[in-house]
Coordinates of C-alpha atoms in Angstrom, one line a residue:
M1 CA -10.0 9.2 -18.3
P2 CA -11.8 6.0 -16.7
L3 CA -13.9 3.7 -19.1
S4 CA -17.4 4.6 -17.0
R5 CA -16.7 8.2 -17.7
Q6 CA -16.0 7.6 -21.5
L7 CA -19.2 5.9 -21.8
V8 CA -21.6 8.0 -19.7
L9 CA -19.9 11.0 -21.4
S10 CA -20.2 9.4 -25.0
L11 CA -24.2 8.5 -24.6
F12 CA -24.5 11.8 -23.0
S13 CA -23.6 13.3 -25.8
I14 CA -25.8 11.0 -27.7
F15 CA -28.7 11.9 -25.9
L16 CA -28.3 15.5 -25.6
A17 CA -28.1 15.0 -29.8
L18 CA -31.1 13.2 -29.6
F19 CA -32.9 15.9 -27.3
I20 CA -32.2 18.5 -29.0
G21 CA -32.9 17.4 -32.5
A22 CA -36.5 15.7 -30.9
V23 CA -36.9 19.2 -29.7
W24 CA -36.4 21.1 -32.7
I25 CA -38.1 19.1 -34.9
S26 CA -41.4 18.9 -32.9
V27 CA -41.3 22.8 -32.5
S28 CA -40.4 23.2 -36.3
N29 CA -43.7 20.7 -37.3
T30 CA -45.9 23.0 -34.9
K31 CA -44.2 25.9 -36.7
N32 CA -45.0 24.8 -40.1
F33 CA -48.7 23.8 -38.6
I34 CA -49.7 26.6 -37.5
E35 CA -48.8 29.0 -40.6
Q36 CA -50.9 26.8 -42.4
Q37 CA -53.7 27.5 -40.0
L38 CA -53.0 31.4 -40.0
T39 CA -53.2 30.8 -43.6
S40 CA -56.1 29.1 -43.8
H41 CA -57.8 31.2 -41.1
A42 CA -57.2 34.1 -43.2
Q43 CA -58.3 32.7 -46.1
D44 CA -61.6 31.4 -44.8
T45 CA -62.1 34.8 -42.8
A46 CA -61.2 36.7 -46.2
T47 CA -63.8 34.6 -48.3
S48 CA -66.9 34.5 -45.8
L49 CA -66.7 38.1 -44.8
G50 CA -66.0 39.8 -48.8
M51 CA -69.5 37.6 -49.4
S52 CA -71.2 39.1 -46.6
I53 CA -69.9 42.8 -47.6
T54 CA -70.5 42.4 -51.0
P55 CA -74.0 43.6 -51.2
Y56 CA -73.6 46.4 -49.9
I57 CA -70.6 48.2 -51.6
G58 CA -71.2 50.7 -53.5
D59 CA -74.5 52.1 -51.5
E60 CA -74.3 54.4 -48.8
D61 CA -74.4 51.7 -46.1
M62 CA -70.4 52.0 -44.9
P63 CA -71.9 52.0 -41.5
L64 CA -72.5 48.5 -41.9
I65 CA -70.0 47.7 -43.9
E66 CA -67.5 48.9 -41.0
T67 CA -69.7 47.1 -38.3
M68 CA -69.1 44.2 -40.1
V69 CA -65.6 44.4 -40.6
N70 CA -65.2 46.0 -36.8
A71 CA -67.4 42.9 -35.0
I72 CA -64.6 40.0 -37.1
F73 CA -61.5 42.1 -37.0
D74 CA -61.7 43.2 -32.9
R75 CA -62.0 39.4 -32.2
G76 CA -58.2 39.6 -32.0
Y77 CA -56.9 36.6 -34.4
Y78 CA -56.0 39.4 -37.8
S79 CA -53.1 42.2 -37.9
A80 CA -54.5 43.4 -40.7
M81 CA -57.8 44.1 -43.1
V82 CA -58.0 46.2 -45.8
L83 CA -61.3 47.1 -47.9
K84 CA -60.7 48.6 -51.3
D85 CA -63.0 49.8 -54.4
A86 CA -62.7 49.0 -57.6
D87 CA -60.6 51.4 -58.6
G88 CA -58.0 49.8 -56.0
K89 CA -58.8 52.5 -53.6
V90 CA -58.7 51.9 -49.7
I91 CA -62.6 52.4 -48.2
L92 CA -61.4 50.4 -45.3
E93 CA -58.8 49.8 -43.1
R94 CA -57.8 48.0 -40.2
R95 CA -54.6 47.3 -38.5
T96 CA -53.7 46.3 -35.1
P97 CA -50.1 45.9 -33.5
V98 CA -48.6 42.1 -32.7
S99 CA -48.2 41.7 -28.9
L100 CA -45.9 39.3 -28.2
E101 CA -45.1 40.0 -24.3
Q102 CA -45.2 36.3 -23.0
V103 CA -42.8 34.7 -25.8
P104 CA -39.3 35.4 -25.8
S105 CA -37.2 37.4 -28.6
W106 CA -34.9 35.0 -29.2
F107 CA -37.2 32.7 -29.6
I108 CA -39.1 34.6 -32.4
K109 CA -35.9 35.3 -33.8
L110 CA -35.2 31.4 -34.0
F111 CA -38.7 30.4 -35.1
P112 CA -40.2 33.4 -37.0
L113 CA -43.9 33.2 -38.4
S114 CA -44.8 34.9 -41.3
P115 CA -48.8 34.9 -41.9
P116 CA -49.2 35.5 -45.8
V117 CA -52.3 38.3 -46.6
R118 CA -54.7 36.5 -48.3
V119 CA -57.1 38.4 -50.5
T120 CA -61.0 37.9 -52.2
E121 CA -62.2 39.8 -55.0
L122 CA -66.1 41.5 -54.2
N123 CA -67.9 40.9 -57.3
D124 CA -71.4 42.2 -57.5
G125 CA -72.8 40.0 -60.5
W126 CA -70.7 40.3 -63.4
T127 CA -68.7 43.4 -62.5
M128 CA -65.8 43.5 -59.5
A129 CA -67.1 45.5 -56.5
G130 CA -63.9 45.9 -55.0
Q131 CA -61.1 43.5 -53.0
L132 CA -60.5 42.2 -49.2
S133 CA -57.4 41.4 -47.8
V134 CA -56.8 39.6 -44.4
Q135 CA -53.8 38.5 -42.5
S136 CA -53.6 36.6 -39.6
N137 CA -52.1 38.0 -36.1
P138 CA -49.1 36.0 -35.7
G139 CA -49.5 36.7 -31.8
I140 CA -51.6 33.7 -31.3
G141 CA -49.3 31.8 -33.5
Y142 CA -46.8 32.9 -31.3
G143 CA -48.0 31.7 -28.2
Q144 CA -49.1 28.5 -29.3
L145 CA -45.7 27.9 -30.6
W146 CA -44.2 29.0 -27.1
D147 CA -46.5 26.7 -25.3
N148 CA -46.3 23.8 -27.2
A149 CA -42.2 24.3 -27.6
V150 CA -42.7 24.3 -23.6
D151 CA -45.0 20.7 -23.0
S152 CA -42.4 19.1 -25.9
F153 CA -39.2 20.6 -24.1
Q154 CA -40.3 19.2 -20.8
L155 CA -41.7 16.1 -21.6
I156 CA -39.0 15.0 -23.6
L157 CA -36.5 16.6 -21.3
S158 CA -38.1 14.2 -18.7
L159 CA -37.8 11.1 -21.1
F160 CA -33.8 12.5 -21.8
L161 CA -33.2 12.5 -17.8
V162 CA -34.9 9.0 -17.5
G163 CA -32.3 7.6 -20.0
L164 CA -29.5 9.0 -18.9
V165 CA -30.6 7.4 -15.4
L166 CA -31.1 4.1 -17.4
V167 CA -27.7 4.6 -19.1
W168 CA -25.8 5.2 -15.8
L169 CA -27.1 2.2 -14.4
L170 CA -26.5 0.5 -17.1
V171 CA -22.9 1.6 -17.3
R172 CA -22.7 1.0 -13.4
M173 CA -23.7 -2.7 -14.2
V174 CA -21.2 -3.4 -17.0
T175 CA -17.9 -1.5 -15.0
I176 CA -18.2 -2.5 -11.3
P177 CA -17.5 -5.9 -12.6
I178 CA -14.9 -3.9 -14.4
M179 CA -13.1 -2.1 -12.0
A180 CA -13.3 -5.2 -9.6
V181 CA -11.2 -7.2 -12.2
V182 CA -8.7 -4.2 -12.8
K183 CA -8.5 -3.3 -8.7
Q184 CA -7.9 -7.2 -8.6
A185 CA -5.2 -7.3 -11.0
E186 CA -3.5 -4.5 -9.2
A187 CA -3.8 -6.6 -6.3
I188 CA -2.4 -9.4 -7.9
S189 CA 0.8 -7.4 -9.2
Q190 CA 1.1 -6.6 -5.4
Q191 CA 1.1 -10.0 -4.7
K192 CA -2.6 -9.9 -2.9
F193 CA -4.9 -12.9 -4.3
D194 CA -8.0 -12.2 -2.9
R195 CA -11.2 -13.1 -5.2
V196 CA -13.9 -10.8 -6.9
E197 CA -17.1 -11.8 -4.8
L198 CA -19.3 -10.0 -7.8
K199 CA -21.3 -11.9 -10.1
P200 CA -21.8 -10.0 -12.9
K201 CA -25.3 -11.0 -15.2
T202 CA -23.5 -10.6 -18.2
L203 CA -22.4 -13.4 -19.6
E204 CA -19.3 -11.8 -21.1
L205 CA -18.6 -10.3 -17.6
R206 CA -19.3 -13.2 -16.1
I207 CA -16.4 -15.2 -17.9
I208 CA -14.0 -12.6 -17.1
V209 CA -14.3 -12.1 -13.4
D210 CA -14.6 -16.2 -13.2
A211 CA -11.1 -16.0 -15.2
I212 CA -9.1 -13.5 -13.3
N213 CA -10.2 -15.4 -10.0
L214 CA -9.0 -18.8 -11.4
M215 CA -5.7 -16.9 -12.3
S216 CA -5.8 -15.3 -8.7
E217 CA -6.5 -19.0 -7.3
R218 CA -3.1 -20.3 -9.1
L219 CA -0.9 -17.8 -8.6
S220 CA -1.7 -17.9 -4.7
D221 CA -1.0 -21.3 -4.5
L222 CA 2.0 -20.8 -6.6
F223 CA 3.2 -18.3 -4.2
G224 CA 2.4 -20.2 -1.2
R225 CA 3.8 -23.7 -2.8
L226 CA 6.7 -21.2 -3.6
T227 CA 7.0 -20.1 -0.1
N228 CA 6.8 -23.5 1.3
Q229 CA 9.9 -24.7 -1.1
A230 CA 11.9 -22.1 0.9
E231 CA 10.6 -23.1 4.3
R232 CA 11.3 -27.2 3.3
Y233 CA 14.8 -26.3 2.1
R234 CA 15.4 -24.5 5.3
D235 CA 14.0 -27.0 7.3
F236 CA 16.2 -29.8 5.4
A237 CA 19.0 -28.0 5.8
Y238 CA 19.1 -26.0 8.7
S239 CA 16.3 -27.6 11.4
D240 CA 16.5 -30.2 13.6
E241 CA 13.8 -32.7 12.7
L242 CA 12.5 -33.7 16.4
T243 CA 12.4 -30.5 18.1
K244 CA 12.3 -27.9 14.9
V245 CA 15.3 -25.6 16.5
G246 CA 17.9 -25.3 14.3
N247 CA 20.4 -27.8 13.9
R248 CA 24.2 -28.3 14.1
R249 CA 24.8 -27.2 10.4
A250 CA 22.8 -23.7 11.2
F251 CA 24.4 -23.4 14.4
D252 CA 28.0 -23.8 12.7
L253 CA 26.8 -21.1 10.4
A254 CA 25.9 -18.8 13.0
F255 CA 28.6 -18.9 15.4
E256 CA 31.3 -18.6 12.2
Q257 CA 29.4 -15.3 11.0
I258 CA 29.2 -13.8 14.6
L259 CA 32.9 -14.3 14.8
S260 CA 34.3 -13.6 11.4
D261 CA 32.1 -10.5 11.3
A262 CA 34.1 -7.1 11.8
D263 CA 31.1 -5.1 12.4
H264 CA 29.6 -7.1 15.1
Q265 CA 29.6 -4.9 18.2
T266 CA 26.7 -6.6 20.7
S267 CA 28.5 -8.9 23.7
S268 CA 27.4 -12.2 23.0
F269 CA 27.1 -15.5 24.7
L270 CA 27.4 -19.1 23.8
M271 CA 25.5 -21.4 26.5
F272 CA 25.3 -25.1 26.6
V273 CA 22.5 -27.2 27.8
R274 CA 22.8 -30.9 28.2
L275 CA 20.2 -33.3 29.4
S276 CA 21.7 -34.7 32.2
S277 CA 19.4 -38.1 32.5
L278 CA 19.0 -38.9 28.5
N279 CA 21.1 -41.7 28.2
Q280 CA 19.3 -43.9 31.6
V281 CA 15.6 -42.6 30.1
N282 CA 16.7 -43.9 26.6
R283 CA 18.4 -47.0 28.1
N284 CA 15.6 -47.9 30.8
I285 CA 12.3 -46.4 29.5
G286 CA 12.9 -46.3 25.7
F287 CA 13.6 -43.8 23.3
L288 CA 9.8 -43.1 22.3
E289 CA 10.1 -41.3 26.2
G290 CA 13.4 -40.0 25.4
D291 CA 12.3 -38.0 22.8
A292 CA 9.2 -36.3 24.5
Y293 CA 11.9 -35.5 27.1
I294 CA 13.9 -34.1 24.3
R295 CA 10.9 -31.9 23.4
T296 CA 10.1 -31.3 26.6
V297 CA 12.9 -29.0 27.3
S298 CA 13.3 -27.2 23.8
D299 CA 10.1 -26.5 24.4
L300 CA 10.5 -25.1 27.9
L301 CA 14.0 -23.0 27.1
T302 CA 12.3 -21.4 24.0
E303 CA 9.0 -20.5 26.1
H304 CA 10.9 -18.8 28.8
L305 CA 13.6 -16.9 26.2
N306 CA 10.7 -16.2 24.3
K307 CA 9.7 -14.2 27.5
Q308 CA 13.1 -12.4 28.0
D309 CA 12.9 -10.1 25.3
I310 CA 16.3 -10.8 24.6
D311 CA 17.8 -12.0 20.8
F312 CA 18.6 -15.5 20.8
T313 CA 18.5 -18.8 18.4
L314 CA 18.6 -22.4 19.8
Y315 CA 19.7 -24.8 18.3
R316 CA 19.5 -28.5 18.9
L317 CA 23.9 -30.0 18.2
N318 CA 23.1 -33.8 18.8
G319 CA 21.1 -36.2 20.8
A320 CA 21.5 -34.9 24.5
D321 CA 23.2 -31.3 23.6
F322 CA 21.6 -27.9 22.7
A323 CA 23.2 -24.9 22.1
L324 CA 22.1 -21.4 22.8
I325 CA 23.7 -17.6 20.5
I326 CA 22.7 -14.9 22.8
E327 CA 23.4 -11.2 21.5
G328 CA 22.9 -8.0 23.1
I329 CA 22.7 -9.0 26.8
D330 CA 26.2 -8.3 29.6
E331 CA 27.5 -10.9 32.2
V332 CA 24.9 -10.1 35.1
I333 CA 21.9 -10.9 32.8
C334 CA 23.4 -13.5 31.3
L335 CA 24.5 -15.3 34.7
D336 CA 20.8 -14.6 35.9
L337 CA 19.3 -16.2 32.9
C338 CA 21.7 -19.6 33.8
Q339 CA 20.0 -19.3 37.1
Q340 CA 16.4 -19.4 35.5
L341 CA 17.0 -22.4 32.8
I342 CA 18.5 -24.3 35.9
D343 CA 15.2 -23.5 38.0
K344 CA 12.8 -24.3 35.0
C345 CA 14.7 -27.3 34.1
N346 CA 14.3 -28.5 38.0
A347 CA 10.6 -27.9 38.3
I348 CA 9.7 -30.3 35.0
E349 CA 12.6 -33.0 37.2
K350 CA 11.0 -36.8 37.0
S351 CA 12.5 -39.6 39.4
E352 CA 13.2 -41.1 36.0
Y353 CA 15.4 -38.4 35.6
E354 CA 18.1 -39.9 38.0
S355 CA 21.0 -37.3 37.1
G356 CA 18.6 -34.3 37.1
T357 CA 16.8 -32.8 34.0
A358 CA 19.3 -30.6 32.6
H359 CA 23.1 -29.2 33.4
I360 CA 24.5 -25.1 31.7
A361 CA 27.4 -24.1 30.6
A362 CA 27.9 -20.1 29.3
G363 CA 30.9 -18.3 27.7
S364 CA 31.4 -15.1 25.8
F365 CA 32.8 -14.6 22.9
N366 CA 33.3 -11.6 20.1
Y367 CA 34.7 -11.0 17.2
G368 CA 37.9 -12.3 16.0
D369 CA 38.0 -15.1 18.8
H370 CA 38.7 -18.3 17.6
K371 CA 36.0 -21.0 17.6
K372 CA 37.7 -24.0 18.4
A373 CA 39.1 -22.5 21.9
I374 CA 35.3 -20.9 22.7
L375 CA 33.8 -24.2 22.1
E376 CA 36.7 -25.6 24.1
Q377 CA 36.4 -23.7 27.2
V378 CA 32.6 -24.0 27.2
D379 CA 32.4 -27.5 27.1
S380 CA 34.7 -27.6 29.8
A381 CA 32.6 -25.7 31.7
L382 CA 29.7 -28.0 31.1
T383 CA 31.5 -31.2 32.0
Q384 CA 32.2 -29.1 35.7
A385 CA 28.5 -27.9 35.8
N386 CA 27.1 -31.5 36.2
F387 CA 29.2 -31.7 39.6
T388 CA 28.1 -29.0 41.0
P389 CA 25.0 -27.9 43.3
L390 CA 23.9 -25.0 41.0
K391 CA 24.0 -27.1 37.9
W392 CA 25.4 -24.7 36.1
Q393 CA 28.9 -23.0 35.3
A394 CA 30.4 -19.6 33.8
V395 CA 33.8 -19.5 32.2
D396 CA 36.1 -17.6 34.5
K397 CA 35.9 -14.1 32.6
L398 CA 32.2 -13.7 33.2
Q399 CA 33.2 -12.6 36.2
T400 CA 34.8 -9.3 35.0
V401 CA 32.0 -6.9 35.0
K402 CA 31.4 -3.1 35.4
S403 CA 28.9 -1.7 37.6
N404 CA 25.7 -0.3 36.5
E405 CA 26.2 2.9 38.1
T406 CA 29.6 3.0 36.0
W407 CA 27.6 2.2 33.2
R408 CA 24.8 4.8 34.3
E409 CA 27.2 7.9 34.7
K410 CA 28.7 7.3 31.0
I411 CA 26.0 6.8 29.1
K412 CA 24.4 9.5 30.7
A413 CA 27.1 11.5 29.9
L414 CA 27.2 10.7 26.3
L415 CA 23.2 11.8 26.5
D416 CA 24.4 15.1 27.6
K417 CA 27.3 15.7 24.9
D418 CA 24.8 15.5 22.7
T419 CA 26.7 13.8 19.6
A420 CA 28.1 10.6 17.7
D421 CA 29.6 9.4 14.8
F422 CA 29.3 7.2 12.0
I423 CA 31.2 4.8 10.1
A424 CA 29.3 4.2 6.5
Q425 CA 29.8 1.6 3.9
P426 CA 28.2 1.3 0.5
I427 CA 25.7 -0.7 -1.0
R428 CA 26.4 -1.8 -4.5
S429 CA 25.2 -3.2 -7.6
F430 CA 27.1 -5.5 -9.4
S431 CA 28.2 -2.8 -11.9
G432 CA 29.6 -0.9 -9.2
D433 CA 26.7 1.9 -8.8
E434 CA 25.9 2.8 -5.0
I435 CA 22.5 2.2 -3.8
Y436 CA 22.7 3.7 -0.5
Q437 CA 25.6 4.0 2.8
E438 CA 24.6 1.9 5.9
W439 CA 25.5 3.7 8.9
F440 CA 27.1 2.3 12.2
A441 CA 26.7 4.2 15.4
R442 CA 30.0 4.9 17.9
F443 CA 30.8 6.9 20.8
P444 CA 33.9 8.4 22.1
E445 CA 34.8 7.9 25.4
P446 CA 35.0 10.4 27.9
D447 CA 37.9 12.6 27.8
S448 CA 39.3 9.7 25.1
K449 CA 40.3 9.5 21.7
Q450 CA 39.1 6.1 22.0
Y451 CA 35.7 4.7 21.0
I452 CA 33.6 2.8 23.7
S453 CA 32.8 -0.8 22.9
M454 CA 29.4 -1.6 21.6
A455 CA 29.7 -4.9 23.2
E456 CA 29.4 -3.8 26.1
L457 CA 27.5 -0.9 25.3
I458 CA 24.1 -2.2 23.4
P459 CA 23.7 -4.5 26.9
A460 CA 24.4 -1.7 29.4
I461 CA 21.9 0.7 27.8
I462 CA 19.4 -2.2 27.7
R463 CA 19.7 -3.4 31.0
L464 CA 19.5 0.6 32.7
D465 CA 16.3 1.4 30.1
F466 CA 18.7 4.1 27.7
Y467 CA 17.8 2.5 24.7
Q468 CA 15.3 4.8 23.6
K469 CA 17.2 8.3 24.3
L470 CA 20.0 6.7 22.9
D471 CA 18.3 6.0 19.4
E472 CA 16.6 9.3 19.3
L473 CA 20.6 10.7 20.0
L474 CA 21.4 8.7 16.8
V475 CA 18.4 9.7 14.8
R476 CA 19.3 13.6 15.4
C477 CA 22.7 13.3 14.6
A478 CA 21.9 11.1 11.5
F479 CA 19.5 13.8 10.2
K480 CA 21.9 16.7 10.7
K481 CA 24.3 14.9 8.6
L482 CA 21.9 13.5 6.2
S483 CA 21.2 17.2 5.1
N484 CA 24.2 17.4 3.6
Q485 CA 23.9 14.2 1.6
S486 CA 23.4 13.3 -1.9
G487 CA 22.6 10.0 -1.9
K488 CA 21.0 7.5 0.1
V489 CA 21.5 6.4 3.8
G490 CA 20.6 3.6 5.5
L491 CA 19.7 4.0 9.4
N492 CA 19.8 1.2 11.8
I493 CA 17.6 1.5 14.8
S494 CA 16.7 -0.9 17.6
R495 CA 14.4 -2.9 17.8
L496 CA 13.5 -2.3 21.8
S497 CA 12.8 1.0 20.0
L498 CA 11.2 0.7 17.0
L499 CA 8.5 -1.4 18.8
K500 CA 7.7 1.0 21.2
P501 CA 4.9 3.3 20.4
S502 CA 6.2 6.4 22.5
F503 CA 9.6 6.2 20.2
Q504 CA 7.2 5.7 16.8
N505 CA 4.9 9.1 17.1
W506 CA 8.6 10.7 17.9
F507 CA 10.2 9.2 14.8
V508 CA 7.3 10.0 12.8
T509 CA 7.5 13.8 13.8
Q510 CA 10.8 13.8 13.0
L511 CA 10.7 12.8 9.9
T512 CA 7.7 15.4 9.3
Q513 CA 10.4 18.1 9.8
L514 CA 13.2 16.5 7.7
G515 CA 10.4 16.9 4.9
A516 CA 12.0 16.6 1.7
Q517 CA 14.9 14.6 2.8
C518 CA 13.3 11.6 3.7
S519 CA 13.4 10.6 0.2
H520 CA 17.3 10.2 1.3
L521 CA 16.6 8.0 3.9
V522 CA 16.6 3.9 4.3
L523 CA 15.1 2.4 7.2
E524 CA 17.2 -0.8 8.1
I525 CA 14.8 -2.9 10.2
P526 CA 15.9 -6.1 12.1
E527 CA 13.8 -9.1 10.6
R528 CA 12.6 -10.3 14.3
C529 CA 10.3 -6.8 14.5
L530 CA 8.3 -8.8 11.8
F531 CA 6.8 -11.0 14.8
S532 CA 6.3 -8.1 17.6
D533 CA 2.6 -6.4 17.4
T534 CA 2.7 -6.9 13.3
N535 CA -1.0 -4.6 13.3
N536 CA 0.9 -1.9 15.5
F537 CA 4.5 -2.3 13.5
L538 CA 2.7 -2.4 10.2
S539 CA 0.8 0.7 11.0
F540 CA 4.2 2.6 11.7
I541 CA 5.7 1.4 8.4
V542 CA 3.3 2.7 6.7
K543 CA 3.6 5.9 7.9
V544 CA 7.1 6.4 7.5
Q545 CA 7.1 5.1 3.9
N546 CA 4.3 7.6 3.1
L547 CA 7.1 10.2 4.0
G548 CA 8.8 8.9 1.2
V549 CA 11.7 6.5 3.6
K550 CA 12.8 3.8 2.0
I551 CA 12.6 0.2 3.9
T552 CA 15.1 -3.0 4.5
I553 CA 14.8 -5.8 6.1
E554 CA 17.9 -7.0 7.6
R555 CA 19.2 -10.3 8.4
F556 CA 16.7 -11.7 6.3
G557 CA 16.2 -15.9 6.6
A558 CA 17.0 -16.5 9.7
Q559 CA 12.9 -16.7 10.0
I560 CA 11.6 -18.1 7.0
A561 CA 8.2 -17.2 8.4
S562 CA 8.9 -13.9 8.3
V563 CA 7.7 -14.5 4.4
T564 CA 4.3 -13.9 5.0
H565 CA 4.8 -10.4 6.7
L566 CA 6.4 -9.2 3.6
R567 CA 3.2 -8.5 1.6
A568 CA 1.7 -6.5 4.1
I569 CA 4.7 -4.2 4.9
K570 CA 6.2 -4.3 1.1
P571 CA 10.0 -3.4 1.9
D572 CA 12.2 -2.1 -0.7
Y573 CA 15.2 -4.1 0.1
L574 CA 15.9 -7.6 2.0
K575 CA 19.1 -8.0 3.3
L576 CA 20.2 -11.6 3.6
D577 CA 21.8 -13.0 6.9
G578 CA 25.5 -13.1 6.5
R579 CA 25.7 -16.6 7.9
F580 CA 23.7 -17.7 4.6
T581 CA 26.0 -15.9 2.4
K582 CA 29.3 -16.6 3.6
N583 CA 31.3 -19.0 1.7
I584 CA 28.1 -19.8 -0.4
H585 CA 30.2 -20.4 -3.7
I586 CA 30.9 -23.8 -1.8
E587 CA 27.8 -24.2 0.1
K588 CA 25.3 -25.7 -1.7
D589 CA 22.8 -26.0 0.5
N590 CA 22.9 -22.2 1.1
Q591 CA 22.8 -21.8 -2.3
L592 CA 19.3 -23.6 -2.6
F593 CA 18.0 -22.0 0.4
V594 CA 19.1 -17.9 -0.9
H595 CA 18.0 -19.0 -4.3
S596 CA 14.6 -19.5 -3.1
L597 CA 14.2 -16.6 -1.0
V598 CA 15.6 -14.2 -4.0
N599 CA 12.6 -16.2 -6.2
I600 CA 9.7 -14.7 -2.9
A601 CA 12.0 -11.2 -2.7
H602 CA 12.1 -10.6 -6.6
G603 CA 8.2 -11.9 -6.9
L604 CA 7.3 -9.5 -4.5
K605 CA 9.0 -6.7 -6.4
I606 CA 11.5 -6.4 -3.6
K607 CA 15.2 -6.0 -4.3
V608 CA 17.9 -8.3 -2.4
I609 CA 21.1 -7.4 -0.5
A610 CA 23.8 -10.1 0.3
E611 CA 26.1 -8.3 3.0
K612 CA 29.6 -9.5 4.0
I613 CA 30.7 -10.2 0.9
E614 CA 34.3 -10.2 0.5
T615 CA 35.6 -12.4 -2.6
E616 CA 34.8 -12.3 -5.8
E617 CA 34.0 -16.2 -5.7
E618 CA 31.0 -15.0 -3.3
A619 CA 29.8 -12.1 -6.0
T620 CA 30.2 -14.3 -9.0
T621 CA 27.9 -16.9 -7.3
L622 CA 25.2 -14.2 -5.8
Q623 CA 25.1 -12.6 -8.9
A624 CA 24.3 -15.4 -10.7
M625 CA 21.8 -16.4 -8.3
N626 CA 20.0 -12.8 -9.8
V627 CA 20.9 -11.3 -5.9
D628 CA 20.6 -7.4 -6.9
Y629 CA 23.3 -5.8 -4.6
I630 CA 26.0 -6.8 -2.6
Q631 CA 28.1 -5.0 0.9
G632 CA 31.0 -6.2 2.2
Y633 CA 34.7 -5.0 2.2
L634 CA 34.7 -6.5 -1.4
V635 CA 33.0 -3.5 -2.4
G636 CA 33.7 -0.9 0.0
K637 CA 35.4 -0.7 3.5
P638 CA 33.5 1.7 6.3
E639 CA 34.4 4.9 6.7
S640 CA 34.4 7.5 9.1
I641 CA 32.0 10.5 9.4
T642 CA 31.6 13.2 11.9
C643 CA 28.3 13.9 13.0

């Protein structure tokens, strides 16, 4: 029960007892006073009337005596008058019933009046002539007592209500700052470091509010410094100081991770961009102008690529060379992108750039390719690009493309078939307990037992705008299978679909129909979703979480700025990007960076998953760094699931 309610009920009980006691005492005192008045009234009447009728006792003046008695009795203040002679014989008696029409019977039973009979002796000289007894009418006393009780009740009730209002105001004045402090403490536990703006007038409460505000400020500063520290670690180890894009070390980690990732099924391309005139600018104008040249091209590349809605990462390899890793596009888009980038570079060309602004080379790569061979092929194409009119050159195998019409027919056939297969890989704790299984989709080739290459399919569905329909198909198939699962299942949905309002509405509807099974679902969200239309996406995530779905942010760490969005989204799990966990037992810089990310996540009460774990050394190192769960061939290989 809230403190405010306890205080109000306690004080109400006290006030109610005081109220009842005050009314009872007031009525009881009035009752005693009225009984005394009735007694005195009866005694006075008996004495005065007895003295008046004494001279006529024994004579033949009974009519006169009766007239005098009736004159007094008929006033209505008496219930009985009895006149007796010297022998005790009743010679005159008057009685009237008690009238209590205006007084409730319960009140009479609760406060009974018993007016006594007062007797006076009638003496004729030295001789007793008779005896007169008088009893007052209690009906009049009850009326007075009832009227007094009503007036007292109304007065005391008014004071009682006024007191309750004052008590409520007092309790509110005390509890409002207390509740504000309680809410702030709850917010702090959820890493929301706001201030309590209310300043109570009570000194003790003001001290508490100031203390909680000070604690909130210090925790906010601590969390901010922890986040900044992680960002500095990342920048120091993986960022180019001049352009703020990834450096050569970051490129090597990302490139090697993709080449060794058996689950990586999207089409990937490597581009080299070389600043054709950097050496001449440095020699003829100076290094400051050369640095400006580098920053201009870096900003140009980043700005243009951000507008293309593609998954890319830009790196600076050395003085004049940049590298681009692009995922989820096909060869046609890659060739077109090369031309677009060259056009942008040509647009900023200056007379100082004697050899032109830049030249570009591109080549595709897939899981299992040799890093050295790919780099040599693209570097060779880059050398050729400098001598071609287009200023860009592609590795020869980029020309082997399938027509859009062929892909459109194949995708429509998949959608018409309305089925998909899944392979599942477990995510486990270090003690071996399974947390959930991540499901990866795959589609069979028409009229074949083989599966379509996802590296070719994903770029095609994006290019031909089938990604939402395909994701809807995957969701439907997964939900059918989910009904037979006892454990939790992680489901991947493309970033493009997740950010589309029409898909969001459809997905929430499907979850509503799924009902209680939502608690078995874990939605895996790419980290890049945190940077697109945050308010709308946050609203969607809240709806999903309210239905019981768990949230995982996957490939986390590539963009450390996404930490600022975690407090709003409050995911259940963070899945570290595989590039930072691969060979972590020998990568000291990665250990420092991952350790800082784990501390941030645990500070937000988020569990951390490390993926692509294949050796005991990697697992042991991650366990020592307080990572919660691991995924990879070390704990379980993907197994087929039929939808």
